[in-house]
mmCIF file of C-alpha atoms in Angstrom:
data_model
loop_
_atom_site.group_PDB
_atom_site.id
_atom_site.type_symbol
_atom_site.label_atom_id
_atom_site.label_comp_id
_atom_site.label_asym_id
_atom_site.label_seq_id
_atom_site.Cartn_x
_atom_site.Cartn_y
_atom_site.Cartn_z
ATOM 1 C CA UNK A 1 2.281 -5.117 -14.362
ATOM 2 C CA UNK A 2 -0.241 -6.687 -12.451
ATOM 3 C CA UNK A 3 2.248 -8.252 -9.734
ATOM 4 C CA UNK A 4 3.047 -4.483 -9.383
ATOM 5 C CA UNK A 5 -0.199 -3.349 -8.496
ATOM 6 C CA UNK A 6 -0.805 -5.866 -6.367
ATOM 7 C CA UNK A 7 2.311 -5.354 -4.369
ATOM 8 C CA UNK A 8 1.700 -2.008 -3.565
ATOM 9 C CA UNK A 9 -1.872 -2.357 -2.897
ATOM 10 C CA UNK A 10 -0.514 -4.807 -0.002
ATOM 11 C CA UNK A 11 1.911 -2.384 1.080
ATOM 12 C CA UNK A 12 -0.782 0.414 0.921
ATOM 13 C CA UNK A 13 -3.126 -1.000 3.438
ATOM 14 C CA UNK A 14 -0.480 -1.065 5.838
ATOM 15 C CA UNK A 15 -0.846 2.363 6.518
ATOM 16 C CA UNK A 16 2.543 3.686 5.387
ATOM 17 C CA UNK A 17 4.984 5.739 7.133
ATOM 18 C CA UNK A 18 6.741 8.959 5.486
ATOM 19 C CA UNK A 19 9.223 8.738 3.396
ATOM 20 C CA UNK A 20 10.816 6.122 0.895
ATOM 21 C CA UNK A 21 10.365 2.765 0.766
ATOM 22 C CA UNK A 22 11.970 -0.002 -1.517
ATOM 23 C CA UNK A 23 10.348 -3.235 -2.842
ATOM 24 C CA UNK A 24 12.611 -4.033 -5.133
ATOM 25 C CA UNK A 25 15.370 -2.065 -4.703
ATOM 26 C CA UNK A 26 15.373 1.147 -6.812
ATOM 27 C CA UNK A 27 13.488 -1.139 -9.523
ATOM 28 C CA UNK A 28 10.115 -0.330 -7.555
ATOM 29 C CA UNK A 29 9.566 1.646 -4.532
ATOM 30 C CA UNK A 30 6.935 3.380 -3.016
ATOM 31 C CA UNK A 31 7.295 7.338 -1.836
ATOM 32 C CA UNK A 32 5.002 8.161 0.538
ATOM 33 C CA UNK A 33 4.580 12.152 1.297
ATOM 34 C CA UNK A 34 2.198 14.665 3.217
ATOM 35 C CA UNK A 35 1.792 18.393 0.903
ATOM 36 C CA UNK A 36 -0.304 20.935 0.539
ATOM 37 C CA UNK A 37 -2.166 21.470 -2.123
ATOM 38 C CA UNK A 38 -2.137 25.300 -4.130
ATOM 39 C CA UNK A 39 -3.743 26.900 -7.069
ATOM 40 C CA UNK A 40 -2.593 25.366 -10.494
ATOM 41 C CA UNK A 41 -0.882 28.409 -11.522
ATOM 42 C CA UNK A 42 1.256 27.950 -8.922
ATOM 43 C CA UNK A 43 2.351 24.140 -8.957
ATOM 44 C CA UNK A 44 5.441 23.033 -11.147
ATOM 45 C CA UNK A 45 4.721 20.540 -14.532
ATOM 46 C CA UNK A 46 6.832 17.516 -14.076
ATOM 47 C CA UNK A 47 8.168 14.770 -16.386
ATOM 48 C CA UNK A 48 10.428 11.624 -15.835
ATOM 49 C CA UNK A 49 12.215 9.749 -18.142
ATOM 50 C CA UNK A 50 13.266 6.490 -16.863
ATOM 51 C CA UNK A 51 9.866 5.520 -14.104
ATOM 52 C CA UNK A 52 6.029 5.398 -13.908
ATOM 53 C CA UNK A 53 4.631 7.202 -11.676
ATOM 54 C CA UNK A 54 1.412 5.915 -9.949
ATOM 55 C CA UNK A 55 0.221 8.433 -7.585
ATOM 56 C CA UNK A 56 -2.241 7.437 -5.237
ATOM 57 C CA UNK A 57 -4.159 9.661 -2.104
ATOM 58 C CA UNK A 58 -4.358 8.290 0.655
ATOM 59 C CA UNK A 59 -6.054 11.410 2.828
ATOM 60 C CA UNK A 60 -7.509 14.397 0.925
ATOM 61 C CA UNK A 61 -8.338 16.345 -2.503
ATOM 62 C CA UNK A 62 -6.371 16.718 -5.071
ATOM 63 C CA UNK A 63 -6.643 17.682 -9.203
ATOM 64 C CA UNK A 64 -3.831 16.838 -11.006
ATOM 65 C CA UNK A 65 -2.979 18.117 -14.670
ATOM 66 C CA UNK A 66 -2.132 15.922 -17.149
ATOM 67 C CA UNK A 67 -1.124 16.478 -20.776
ATOM 68 C CA UNK A 68 1.067 14.084 -23.461
ATOM 69 C CA UNK A 69 1.787 17.412 -25.951
ATOM 70 C CA UNK A 70 5.825 18.078 -25.949
ATOM 71 C CA UNK A 71 7.184 20.112 -23.038
ATOM 72 C CA UNK A 72 8.488 23.278 -25.320
ATOM 73 C CA UNK A 73 11.322 23.650 -22.127
ATOM 74 C CA UNK A 74 12.643 22.653 -19.560
ATOM 75 C CA UNK A 75 12.814 25.052 -16.870
ATOM 76 C CA UNK A 76 14.703 22.678 -14.406
ATOM 77 C CA UNK A 77 16.592 19.468 -15.672
ATOM 78 C CA UNK A 78 16.882 16.814 -12.658
ATOM 79 C CA UNK A 79 16.623 13.901 -14.787
ATOM 80 C CA UNK A 80 19.993 12.336 -14.468
ATOM 81 C CA UNK A 81 20.093 13.408 -10.192
ATOM 82 C CA UNK A 82 16.071 12.215 -10.010
ATOM 83 C CA UNK A 83 14.247 11.380 -13.117
ATOM 84 C CA UNK A 84 12.667 14.777 -13.144
ATOM 85 C CA UNK A 85 12.244 17.514 -14.946
ATOM 86 C CA UNK A 86 9.964 20.243 -14.784
ATOM 87 C CA UNK A 87 8.888 22.869 -17.521
ATOM 88 C CA UNK A 88 6.046 25.315 -17.329
ATOM 89 C CA UNK A 89 3.130 24.754 -19.145
ATOM 90 C CA UNK A 90 1.181 21.756 -20.407
ATOM 91 C CA UNK A 91 -0.275 22.348 -23.875
ATOM 92 C CA UNK A 92 -4.221 21.216 -24.269
ATOM 93 C CA UNK A 93 -4.166 20.409 -20.310
ATOM 94 C CA UNK A 94 -6.441 17.714 -18.765
ATOM 95 C CA UNK A 95 -7.371 17.955 -15.032
ATOM 96 C CA UNK A 96 -8.195 15.187 -13.088
ATOM 97 C CA UNK A 97 -9.965 15.074 -9.560
ATOM 98 C CA UNK A 98 -8.725 12.249 -7.338
ATOM 99 C CA UNK A 99 -10.431 11.661 -3.649
ATOM 100 C CA UNK A 100 -9.120 8.909 -1.332
ATOM 101 C CA UNK A 101 -7.515 5.566 -2.850
ATOM 102 C CA UNK A 102 -8.285 6.968 -6.647
ATOM 103 C CA UNK A 103 -4.624 6.992 -8.171
ATOM 104 C CA UNK A 104 -3.609 7.788 -11.490
ATOM 105 C CA UNK A 105 -1.222 6.685 -13.839
ATOM 106 C CA UNK A 106 1.842 8.742 -15.798
ATOM 107 C CA UNK A 107 3.901 6.958 -18.106
ATOM 108 C CA UNK A 108 8.156 8.669 -18.549
ATOM 109 C CA UNK A 109 7.870 11.521 -21.031
ATOM 110 C CA UNK A 110 3.754 12.092 -19.563
ATOM 111 C CA UNK A 111 3.567 16.022 -18.221
ATOM 112 C CA UNK A 112 1.858 15.961 -14.684
ATOM 113 C CA UNK A 113 0.895 18.949 -12.940
ATOM 114 C CA UNK A 114 0.516 17.448 -9.018
ATOM 115 C CA UNK A 115 -1.529 18.928 -5.817
ATOM 116 C CA UNK A 116 -3.604 21.180 -7.701
ATOM 117 C CA UNK A 117 -6.307 22.215 -5.491
ATOM 118 C CA UNK A 118 -9.811 21.385 -5.668
ATOM 119 C CA UNK A 119 -12.979 23.315 -6.299
ATOM 120 C CA UNK A 120 -13.350 23.041 -2.427
ATOM 121 C CA UNK A 121 -9.756 24.649 -1.693
ATOM 122 C CA UNK A 122 -6.833 23.706 -0.556
ATOM 123 C CA UNK A 123 -6.220 20.626 0.809
ATOM 124 C CA UNK A 124 -3.739 18.764 2.847
ATOM 125 C CA UNK A 125 -2.714 15.096 1.025
ATOM 126 C CA UNK A 126 -1.360 12.168 1.561
ATOM 127 C CA UNK A 127 0.310 10.350 -1.339
ATOM 128 C CA UNK A 128 1.916 7.350 -1.753
ATOM 129 C CA UNK A 129 3.805 7.549 -5.315
ATOM 130 C CA UNK A 130 4.450 4.176 -6.257
ATOM 131 C CA UNK A 131 7.897 4.262 -8.804
ATOM 132 C CA UNK A 132 7.942 1.805 -11.533
ATOM 133 C CA UNK A 133 10.911 1.264 -13.512
ATOM 134 C CA UNK A 134 10.817 0.904 -17.263
ATOM 135 C CA UNK A 135 12.866 -2.369 -16.784
ATOM 136 C CA UNK A 136 9.711 -3.628 -14.822
ATOM 137 C CA UNK A 137 7.514 -4.149 -17.933
ATOM 138 C CA UNK A 138 10.266 -4.890 -20.545
ATOM 139 C CA UNK A 139 10.630 -8.301 -18.831
#
């Protein structure tokens, strides 16, 4: 995992453009996005089965909801196509406030609600989401 973090940091330091950037094919890639934060109740809760998400905030101010309690009902299942599914709630949700260059790691199955507005209000965020396939951790 240390090598993965070192490679991701080097890539992010170069100020990557928006889009998907392959580091090791589909096993390790980085998606750079820009998006507006929204009120927590407007943001979907998501989880993944195959990939770890390392969400690195590059610009802006963001709050992410997190929890590991089982989700009750999947409202949209795209696990086969995109390794993401959505649900409505996180039991005992905890909030993580991110400033530029803070990061949060979410393992497969962990519920998270990204891009929630911080107490200071909505903001445009630029993020690098490092996607690490679970196969890399088993090696």
